[in-house]
Tab-separated table of C-alpha atoms and ligand atoms in Angstrom:
chain	number	residue	atom	x	y	z
A	274	MET	CA	-23.265	7.144	-22.290
A	275	ILE	CA	-20.031	6.606	-20.377
A	276	ALA	CA	-17.255	4.258	-21.541
A	277	LYS	CA	-18.235	0.571	-21.457
A	278	ARG	CA	-15.065	-0.480	-19.628
A	279	LEU	CA	-15.646	1.944	-16.797
A	280	LYS	CA	-19.331	1.068	-16.708
A	281	SER	CA	-18.476	-2.585	-16.150
A	282	LYS	CA	-16.060	-1.593	-13.368
A	283	LEU	CA	-18.819	0.453	-11.728
A	284	GLN	CA	-21.069	-2.578	-11.819
A	285	SER	CA	-18.524	-4.899	-10.217
A	286	GLY	CA	-17.758	-2.060	-7.752
A	287	SER	CA	-15.348	-2.130	-4.860
A	288	MET	CA	-16.265	-4.593	-2.135
A	289	ILE	CA	-14.240	-2.596	0.404
A	290	ARG	CA	-16.009	0.658	-0.373
A	291	LYS	CA	-19.357	-1.160	-0.141
A	292	MET	CA	-18.471	-2.336	3.357
A	293	PHE	CA	-17.477	1.222	4.258
A	294	GLU	CA	-20.887	2.466	3.113
A	295	GLU	CA	-22.612	-0.363	4.970
A	296	GLY	CA	-20.708	0.818	8.066
A	297	MET	CA	-22.141	4.334	7.709
A	298	ARG	CA	-25.648	2.850	7.426
A	299	LEU	CA	-25.218	0.617	10.494
A	300	LYS	CA	-23.724	3.467	12.554
A	301	LYS	CA	-26.834	5.572	11.877
A	302	LEU	CA	-29.020	2.666	13.003
A	303	TYR	CA	-27.100	1.406	16.063
A	304	GLY	CA	-24.806	4.297	17.069
A	305	ASP	CA	-21.061	4.622	16.398
A	306	GLU	CA	-19.996	2.669	19.477
A	307	ASN	CA	-21.953	-0.433	18.461
A	308	VAL	CA	-20.509	-0.834	14.980
A	309	PHE	CA	-17.042	-2.361	14.582
A	310	ASP	CA	-15.846	-1.024	11.290
A	311	PHE	CA	-12.529	-2.619	10.267
A	312	SER	CA	-13.225	-2.277	6.567
A	313	ILE	CA	-10.897	0.470	5.365
A	314	GLY	CA	-7.261	1.412	5.910
A	315	ASN	CA	-7.698	5.119	6.574
A	316	PRO	CA	-4.946	6.117	9.044
A	317	ASP	CA	-6.668	7.794	11.991
A	318	LEU	CA	-3.651	8.979	14.030
A	319	ASP	CA	-2.858	12.697	14.009
A	320	LEU	CA	0.067	13.808	11.935
A	321	PRO	CA	3.111	14.469	14.132
A	322	PRO	CA	2.690	17.903	15.827
A	323	ASP	CA	5.954	19.378	14.509
A	324	VAL	CA	4.887	18.412	10.971
A	325	ALA	CA	1.512	20.101	11.535
A	326	ASP	CA	3.402	23.244	12.656
A	327	ALA	CA	5.600	23.137	9.543
A	328	LEU	CA	2.509	22.835	7.357
A	329	VAL	CA	0.956	25.960	8.863
A	330	ARG	CA	4.228	27.897	8.624
A	331	ILE	CA	4.765	26.978	4.965
A	332	ALA	CA	1.125	27.730	4.087
A	333	SER	CA	1.621	31.348	5.140
A	334	ASP	CA	5.110	31.775	3.658
A	335	PRO	CA	5.055	35.182	1.909
A	336	THR	CA	7.838	34.252	-0.577
A	337	PRO	CA	6.473	34.822	-4.113
A	338	ALA	CA	5.479	31.672	-6.064
A	339	THR	CA	5.538	29.453	-2.973
A	340	HIS	CA	2.366	27.872	-4.311
A	341	GLY	CA	3.194	28.040	-7.997
A	342	TYR	CA	4.166	25.359	-10.522
A	343	MET	CA	7.636	23.899	-10.265
A	344	SER	CA	9.549	21.302	-12.281
A	345	ASN	CA	7.246	18.339	-13.083
A	346	SER	CA	9.514	16.105	-10.993
A	347	GLY	CA	9.058	18.313	-7.918
A	348	TYR	CA	11.189	20.788	-5.954
A	349	LEU	CA	14.902	20.068	-6.127
A	350	SER	CA	15.206	20.771	-2.383
A	351	THR	CA	12.491	18.191	-1.575
A	352	ARG	CA	13.992	15.596	-3.928
A	353	THR	CA	17.393	16.228	-2.337
A	354	ALA	CA	15.991	15.539	1.145
A	355	VAL	CA	14.303	12.345	-0.126
A	356	ALA	CA	17.464	11.237	-1.951
A	357	GLU	CA	19.622	11.802	1.140
A	358	ARG	CA	17.228	9.729	3.257
A	359	LEU	CA	17.219	6.942	0.646
A	360	SER	CA	21.024	6.998	0.458
A	361	GLU	CA	21.218	6.509	4.235
A	362	GLN	CA	18.689	3.652	4.143
A	363	SER	CA	20.103	1.811	1.143
A	364	GLY	CA	23.811	2.408	1.728
A	365	ARG	CA	24.284	3.572	-1.874
A	366	THR	CA	24.176	7.058	-3.315
A	367	VAL	CA	20.783	8.075	-4.657
A	368	ALA	CA	20.785	11.324	-6.640
A	369	PRO	CA	17.898	13.829	-6.514
A	370	GLU	CA	17.657	13.313	-10.312
A	371	SER	CA	16.520	9.730	-9.608
A	372	VAL	CA	13.494	10.959	-7.647
A	373	VAL	CA	10.095	12.191	-8.877
A	374	MET	CA	7.593	13.558	-6.345
A	375	THR	CA	4.081	12.189	-6.895
A	376	ALA	CA	0.488	12.343	-5.698
A	377	GLY	CA	0.883	9.449	-3.244
A	378	ALA	CA	1.771	5.867	-4.081
A	379	ALA	CA	-1.359	5.575	-6.215
A	380	GLY	CA	-0.087	8.437	-8.389
A	381	ALA	CA	3.414	6.942	-8.381
A	382	LEU	CA	2.220	3.499	-9.536
A	383	ASN	CA	0.157	4.969	-12.354
A	384	VAL	CA	3.056	7.128	-13.522
A	385	VAL	CA	5.413	4.120	-13.484
A	386	LEU	CA	2.995	1.841	-15.349
A	387	LYS	CA	2.240	4.548	-17.931
A	388	THR	CA	5.975	4.875	-18.502
A	389	LEU	CA	6.722	1.154	-18.784
A	390	LEU	CA	3.811	-0.563	-20.474
A	391	ASP	CA	3.106	-1.233	-24.121
A	392	PRO	CA	-0.288	-2.784	-24.860
A	393	GLY	CA	-0.333	-6.427	-23.746
A	394	ASP	CA	2.779	-6.196	-21.552
A	395	GLU	CA	2.427	-8.388	-18.489
A	396	VAL	CA	2.815	-7.344	-14.860
A	397	ILE	CA	3.130	-10.028	-12.183
A	398	LEU	CA	1.132	-9.386	-8.990
A	399	LEU	CA	1.747	-11.460	-5.853
A	400	ALA	CA	-1.532	-12.372	-4.160
A	401	PRO	CA	-2.814	-11.200	-1.804
A	402	PHE	CA	-2.338	-7.675	-3.223
A	403	PHE	CA	-3.713	-4.132	-2.943
A	404	VAL	CA	-6.751	-4.512	-5.142
A	405	GLU	CA	-6.253	-1.280	-7.106
A	406	TYR	CA	-3.185	-2.781	-8.836
A	407	LEU	CA	-5.548	-4.567	-11.236
A	408	SER	CA	-7.088	-1.278	-12.333
A	409	TYR	CA	-3.758	0.530	-12.492
A	410	VAL	CA	-2.265	-2.118	-14.795
A	411	ASP	CA	-5.421	-2.069	-16.916
A	412	ASN	CA	-5.356	1.767	-17.060
A	413	HIS	CA	-2.152	1.564	-19.075
A	414	GLY	CA	-2.994	-1.335	-21.378
A	415	GLY	CA	-1.142	-4.009	-19.372
A	416	GLN	CA	-2.203	-7.527	-18.397
A	417	SER	CA	-2.057	-8.549	-14.742
A	418	VAL	CA	-0.668	-12.029	-14.083
A	419	VAL	CA	-1.592	-13.134	-10.561
A	420	VAL	CA	0.786	-15.464	-8.713
A	421	GLN	CA	-0.097	-16.755	-5.241
A	422	THR	CA	2.350	-16.389	-2.348
A	423	ASP	CA	2.928	-19.335	0.014
A	424	ASP	CA	1.059	-20.085	3.262
A	425	ALA	CA	3.116	-17.470	5.129
A	426	PHE	CA	2.339	-14.959	2.311
A	427	MET	CA	5.969	-15.019	1.138
A	428	PRO	CA	6.882	-15.023	-2.583
A	429	ASP	CA	7.005	-18.470	-4.181
A	430	PRO	CA	10.072	-18.334	-6.461
A	431	GLU	CA	9.082	-21.393	-8.506
A	432	ALA	CA	5.561	-20.098	-9.168
A	433	ILE	CA	7.045	-16.757	-10.228
A	434	ARG	CA	9.537	-18.471	-12.530
A	435	GLN	CA	6.669	-20.275	-14.234
A	436	ALA	CA	4.675	-17.060	-14.669
A	437	ILE	CA	7.492	-15.235	-16.503
A	438	THR	CA	6.994	-14.940	-20.280
A	439	PRO	CA	8.700	-12.854	-22.975
A	440	ARG	CA	5.953	-10.227	-22.310
A	441	THR	CA	6.718	-9.882	-18.579
A	442	LYS	CA	7.669	-6.246	-18.105
A	443	ALA	CA	7.480	-5.896	-14.344
A	444	ILE	CA	6.527	-7.394	-11.029
A	445	ILE	CA	4.862	-5.375	-8.270
A	446	ILE	CA	5.978	-6.269	-4.761
A	447	ASN	CA	4.556	-4.762	-1.575
A	448	THR	CA	6.352	-5.407	1.685
A	449	PRO	CA	5.181	-4.753	4.397
A	450	ASN	CA	2.093	-6.079	2.678
A	451	ASN	CA	-1.472	-4.905	2.476
A	452	PRO	CA	-3.466	-7.030	3.341
A	453	SER	CA	-1.306	-9.823	4.852
A	454	GLY	CA	1.114	-7.723	6.942
A	455	ALA	CA	3.970	-9.966	5.742
A	456	VAL	CA	7.447	-8.421	5.630
A	457	TYR	CA	9.838	-10.123	3.195
A	458	GLY	CA	13.208	-10.853	4.768
A	459	PRO	CA	16.629	-10.802	3.058
A	460	ALA	CA	16.396	-14.516	2.121
A	461	GLU	CA	12.991	-14.150	0.419
A	462	LEU	CA	14.129	-11.067	-1.481
A	463	GLU	CA	17.340	-12.781	-2.528
A	464	SER	CA	15.399	-15.772	-3.950
A	465	LEU	CA	13.137	-13.381	-5.794
A	466	ARG	CA	16.133	-11.530	-7.209
A	467	SER	CA	17.723	-14.703	-8.448
A	468	VAL	CA	14.511	-15.817	-10.248
A	469	LEU	CA	14.075	-12.422	-11.890
A	470	GLU	CA	17.705	-12.244	-12.940
A	471	SER	CA	17.541	-15.688	-14.488
A	472	ALA	CA	14.958	-14.393	-17.008
A	473	ASP	CA	16.403	-13.651	-20.437
A	474	HIS	CA	15.309	-9.986	-20.392
A	475	PRO	CA	15.238	-7.290	-17.684
A	476	ILE	CA	12.154	-7.348	-15.468
A	477	TYR	CA	11.462	-4.197	-13.481
A	478	VAL	CA	10.723	-4.592	-9.786
A	479	ILE	CA	8.097	-2.016	-8.843
A	480	SER	CA	8.388	-1.927	-5.069
A	481	ASP	CA	5.300	-0.348	-3.510
A	482	GLU	CA	6.431	0.691	-0.025
A	483	PRO	CA	3.822	2.813	1.792
A	484	TYR	CA	4.175	0.749	4.994
A	485	ASN	CA	7.988	0.755	5.177
A	486	GLU	CA	8.071	2.398	8.614
A	487	ILE	CA	4.940	0.661	9.944
A	488	VAL	CA	6.615	-2.443	11.389
A	489	TYR	CA	6.430	-4.065	14.824
A	490	ASP	CA	8.559	-5.880	17.390
A	491	GLY	CA	11.776	-4.369	16.005
A	492	VAL	CA	11.391	-6.003	12.573
A	493	SER	CA	13.559	-4.353	9.915
A	494	VAL	CA	12.624	-3.952	6.271
A	495	PRO	CA	15.459	-4.690	3.842
A	496	SER	CA	16.189	-1.998	1.258
A	497	THR	CA	14.910	-3.044	-2.172
A	498	LEU	CA	17.004	-0.257	-3.704
A	499	ALA	CA	20.104	-1.921	-2.327
A	500	LEU	CA	19.163	-5.385	-3.535
A	501	PHE	CA	17.593	-5.293	-6.993
A	502	THR	CA	19.139	-4.020	-10.220
A	503	HIS	CA	16.055	-2.850	-12.163
A	504	VAL	CA	14.141	-1.413	-9.229
A	505	ILE	CA	11.623	1.410	-9.066
A	506	VAL	CA	10.429	2.320	-5.567
A	507	CYS	CA	6.965	3.837	-5.112
A	508	TYR	CA	6.598	5.426	-1.704
A	509	SER	CA	3.843	7.292	0.089
A	510	TYR	CA	3.654	9.447	3.208
A	511	SER	CA	-0.051	8.562	3.612
A	512	LYS	CA	0.620	6.080	6.400
A	513	SER	CA	4.026	7.050	7.811
A	514	LEU	CA	2.888	10.637	8.437
A	515	SER	CA	-0.904	10.125	8.473
A	516	LEU	CA	-1.319	12.384	5.465
A	517	ALA	CA	-3.409	10.180	3.168
A	518	GLY	CA	-5.763	12.951	2.071
A	519	GLU	CA	-2.917	15.279	1.104
A	520	ARG	CA	-1.654	12.973	-1.675
A	521	ILE	CA	2.105	12.923	-1.445
A	522	GLY	CA	4.754	10.322	-2.211
A	523	TYR	CA	7.580	9.717	-4.644
A	524	ILE	CA	9.171	7.424	-7.222
A	525	ALA	CA	12.856	6.572	-6.817
A	526	VAL	CA	14.747	4.674	-9.520
A	527	LYS	CA	18.065	2.891	-9.118
A	528	ASP	CA	20.556	4.188	-11.659
A	529	THR	CA	21.407	0.626	-12.722
A	530	ALA	CA	17.839	0.049	-13.985
A	531	ASP	CA	17.505	-0.874	-17.647
A	532	ASP	CA	17.137	2.217	-19.861
A	533	TYR	CA	17.595	4.479	-16.808
A	534	ARG	CA	17.787	7.815	-18.662
A	535	ASP	CA	14.716	7.254	-20.828
A	536	LEU	CA	12.951	5.869	-17.799
A	537	MET	CA	13.533	9.069	-15.787
A	538	ASP	CA	12.466	11.295	-18.697
A	539	GLY	CA	9.416	9.093	-19.212
A	540	LEU	CA	8.380	9.285	-15.561
A	541	VAL	CA	8.576	13.074	-15.518
A	542	MET	CA	6.538	13.300	-18.725
A	543	ALA	CA	3.983	10.740	-17.486
A	544	ASN	CA	3.527	12.701	-14.250
A	545	ARG	CA	2.697	15.736	-16.415
A	546	ILE	CA	0.496	14.179	-19.061
A	547	LEU	CA	-1.527	12.015	-16.701
A	548	GLY	CA	-2.692	15.372	-15.393
A	549	PHE	CA	-0.928	15.384	-12.048
A	550	VAL	CA	1.445	18.050	-13.504
A	551	ASN	CA	3.403	18.028	-10.250
A	552	ALA	CA	2.878	16.787	-6.691
A	553	PRO	CA	1.130	19.411	-4.489
A	554	SER	CA	3.627	22.145	-3.605
A	555	LEU	CA	2.611	22.843	-0.001
A	556	ILE	CA	2.910	19.188	0.968
A	557	GLN	CA	6.200	18.721	-0.887
A	558	LYS	CA	7.675	21.473	1.280
A	559	THR	CA	6.091	19.982	4.376
A	560	ILE	CA	7.633	16.598	3.567
A	561	GLU	CA	11.024	18.224	3.207
A	562	ALA	CA	10.608	19.661	6.725
A	563	ALA	CA	9.343	16.299	8.051
A	564	ILE	CA	12.412	14.483	6.705
A	565	ARG	CA	14.716	17.008	8.377
A	566	LEU	CA	12.708	16.572	11.617
A	567	ASN	CA	12.921	12.777	11.353
A	568	ALA	CA	9.161	12.652	11.944
A	569	ARG	CA	6.815	9.671	11.766
A	570	VAL	CA	3.503	8.622	13.265
A	571	ASP	CA	3.292	6.837	16.589
A	572	VAL	CA	3.955	3.251	15.430
A	573	GLU	CA	3.799	1.978	19.039
A	574	ASN	CA	0.167	3.060	19.109
A	575	TYR	CA	-0.557	0.906	16.023
A	576	GLN	CA	1.348	-1.965	17.616
A	577	ALA	CA	-0.858	-1.799	20.740
A	578	ARG	CA	-3.962	-1.936	18.532
A	579	ARG	CA	-2.572	-4.851	16.527
A	580	ASP	CA	-1.893	-6.754	19.748
A	581	ALA	CA	-5.323	-6.010	21.228
A	582	LEU	CA	-7.258	-7.051	18.107
A	583	HIS	CA	-5.077	-10.117	17.551
A	584	GLU	CA	-5.739	-11.275	21.121
A	585	ILE	CA	-9.487	-10.885	20.628
A	586	LEU	CA	-9.419	-12.906	17.387
A	587	VAL	CA	-7.354	-15.709	18.898
A	588	LYS	CA	-9.655	-15.905	21.958
A	589	ALA	CA	-12.627	-16.164	19.615
A	590	GLY	CA	-10.971	-19.160	17.944
A	591	PHE	CA	-9.814	-17.624	14.660
A	592	ASP	CA	-6.674	-18.776	12.879
A	593	CYS	CA	-4.932	-15.403	12.765
A	594	PRO	CA	-1.221	-14.871	12.094
A	595	LYS	CA	0.288	-11.858	13.869
A	596	PRO	CA	1.378	-9.419	11.150
A	597	ALA	CA	4.940	-8.069	11.245
A	598	GLY	CA	3.923	-4.810	9.585
A	599	ALA	CA	1.220	-2.619	7.948
A	600	LEU	CA	-2.217	-1.954	9.432
A	601	TYR	CA	-4.163	-5.165	8.879
A	602	LEU	CA	-4.921	-8.600	10.297
A	603	PHE	CA	-5.578	-11.232	7.631
A	604	PRO	CA	-7.109	-14.255	9.410
A	605	ARG	CA	-8.315	-17.416	7.728
A	606	SER	CA	-12.056	-17.357	6.990
A	607	PRO	CA	-13.886	-20.143	8.861
A	608	LEU	CA	-15.987	-20.614	5.714
A	609	ALA	CA	-14.413	-21.442	2.359
A	610	ASP	CA	-16.691	-18.763	0.914
A	611	ASP	CA	-15.104	-15.656	2.442
A	612	ARG	CA	-17.779	-13.337	1.013
A	613	ALA	CA	-20.502	-15.343	2.771
A	614	PHE	CA	-18.451	-15.130	5.991
A	615	VAL	CA	-18.114	-11.342	5.686
A	616	ASP	CA	-21.916	-11.094	5.322
A	617	ILE	CA	-22.387	-13.164	8.484
A	618	ALA	CA	-19.851	-10.980	10.376
A	619	ALA	CA	-21.874	-7.906	9.352
A	620	ARG	CA	-24.847	-9.388	11.224
A	621	TYR	CA	-22.718	-8.911	14.365
A	622	ASN	CA	-21.934	-5.345	13.242
A	623	ILE	CA	-18.369	-6.409	12.397
A	624	LEU	CA	-17.311	-4.975	9.065
A	625	CYS	CA	-14.352	-6.442	7.241
A	626	ALA	CA	-13.220	-7.164	3.671
A	627	PRO	CA	-13.130	-10.617	2.052
A	628	GLY	CA	-9.750	-12.036	1.024
A	629	SER	CA	-11.068	-12.620	-2.475
A	630	ALA	CA	-11.105	-8.820	-2.933
A	631	PHE	CA	-7.289	-9.063	-2.620
A	632	GLY	CA	-6.881	-12.097	-4.858
A	633	ARG	CA	-6.686	-14.504	-1.888
A	634	PRO	CA	-9.995	-16.261	-1.153
A	635	GLY	CA	-10.433	-18.056	2.174
A	636	HIS	CA	-9.308	-15.106	4.326
A	637	PHE	CA	-10.669	-11.791	5.532
A	638	ARG	CA	-9.006	-8.457	6.273
A	639	LEU	CA	-9.437	-6.311	9.371
A	640	ALA	CA	-7.909	-2.805	9.295
A	641	PHE	CA	-6.800	-1.951	12.833
A	642	CYS	CA	-6.257	1.768	12.246
A	643	VAL	CA	-9.398	2.429	14.302
A	644	GLY	CA	-9.668	3.682	17.878
A	645	MET	CA	-8.944	1.353	20.802
A	646	PRO	CA	-12.595	1.671	22.043
A	647	VAL	CA	-13.789	0.135	18.755
A	648	ILE	CA	-11.253	-2.693	19.088
A	649	ARG	CA	-12.111	-3.427	22.737
A	650	GLY	CA	-15.820	-2.977	22.068
A	651	SER	CA	-15.701	-5.652	19.359
A	652	ALA	CA	-14.608	-8.481	21.715
A	653	ASN	CA	-18.102	-9.761	22.538
A	654	ALA	CA	-19.187	-9.598	18.912
A	655	PHE	CA	-16.140	-11.651	17.807
A	656	MET	CA	-16.809	-14.206	20.593
A	657	ALA	CA	-20.399	-14.581	19.405
A	658	LEU	CA	-19.250	-14.864	15.784
A	659	GLY	CA	-16.598	-17.439	16.750
A	660	LYS	CA	-19.325	-19.461	18.503
A	661	GLU	CA	-21.654	-19.339	15.529
A	662	MET	CA	-18.786	-20.562	13.331
A	663	GLY	CA	-18.099	-23.435	15.753
A	664	LEU	CA	-14.573	-22.164	16.558
A	665	ILE	CA	-15.022	-22.097	20.341
B	735	PLP	C1	-0.258	-1.301	-0.741
B	735	PLP	C2	-0.776	0.057	-1.046
B	735	PLP	N1	-0.285	0.694	-2.120
B	735	PLP	C3	-0.705	1.934	-2.434
B	735	PLP	C4	-1.647	2.580	-1.682
B	735	PLP	C5	-2.085	3.941	-2.079
B	735	PLP	O1	-1.606	4.864	-1.164
B	735	PLP	P1	-1.603	6.439	-1.424
B	735	PLP	O2	-2.512	7.028	-0.422
B	735	PLP	O3	-0.221	6.838	-1.209
B	735	PLP	O4	-2.004	6.667	-2.818
B	735	PLP	C6	-2.200	1.949	-0.559
B	735	PLP	C7	-3.238	2.597	0.249
B	735	PLP	O5	-3.817	2.059	1.150
B	735	PLP	C8	-1.743	0.647	-0.234
B	735	PLP	O6	-2.213	-0.024	0.829
């Protein structure tokens, strides 16, 4: 018999995955073009062509041990490229020794939480949040403490102040945010900093930043490394280079963070003993090339999809803020019961995820990293759904 804790997780399941599977079923029944599957954030753009070329070149590199183990923190040359990029972005020197290459942001977050948490330590999550945070905190014996953001999905400093206890070890922030698309500006981050610094012990800011480059209308994302003292950045190339299946990202720690030296040693050990050992070698080298090439996916393409889907939702009468970043719309659910609404949407072959799966009931999430034909094809279905809901 498998472990009881995992068994209970299997039973509660992932709502988003369920919608994804429902999508596969409906596509078989009605054909791909008649199912509007906005359920999952799987980046569908090609990786930039010069990065694809680098990948092929590195794969056939005859140098001995190109595909062997390296230091558990990753190749020094890759960490140097990452550190140089971070130094440019943050305006302060980041050393390669402050960087650990990881298996994506998911790997990074688990390594960080393994390193920080004693049993019962609390981690503040700002809702709505990437649902896996709950499992990641639980994986390492921590307790998640959920704090709602305000109506614009910005951090609520007073609510955070009230949630801080002597057991608060860390807060996870995610800007640009999945699922709300909110990007915290300098003023919001400054208020957050002042609340955290008024606590009577250091609180680590775990800044989960996979959407850092996925921003629209010229919005800029302030550097968390520049701003916070006890900050640990978790980054991923899944979205910025469309490499989600290849599992590559990094952790970067500011050298002013509490217990910096032990923290770095701990992260390297956690990367090893969680069984990652090291981030995949081929993709580390590819990332190094991508940084030198200044490569990123075609963000303008995502912006066009955001605009097209947003226009459809607004025409159909939905209350839908336009997200400043990331790959999701997060409209208000016309029904208080967002799960019931998602079931009704599925009757129109529209697949989406309920806000309650992200700790924010009363909303639903649409991932717009799907082809433009799916977005345009969904217009009539959204109009019909809007009518049924009495929105138009
Ligand atoms: C906010 C957030 N954090 C982390 C991840 C995990 O990303 P990765 O593929 O790098 O593990 C995702 C993936 O969608 C995400 O949206």
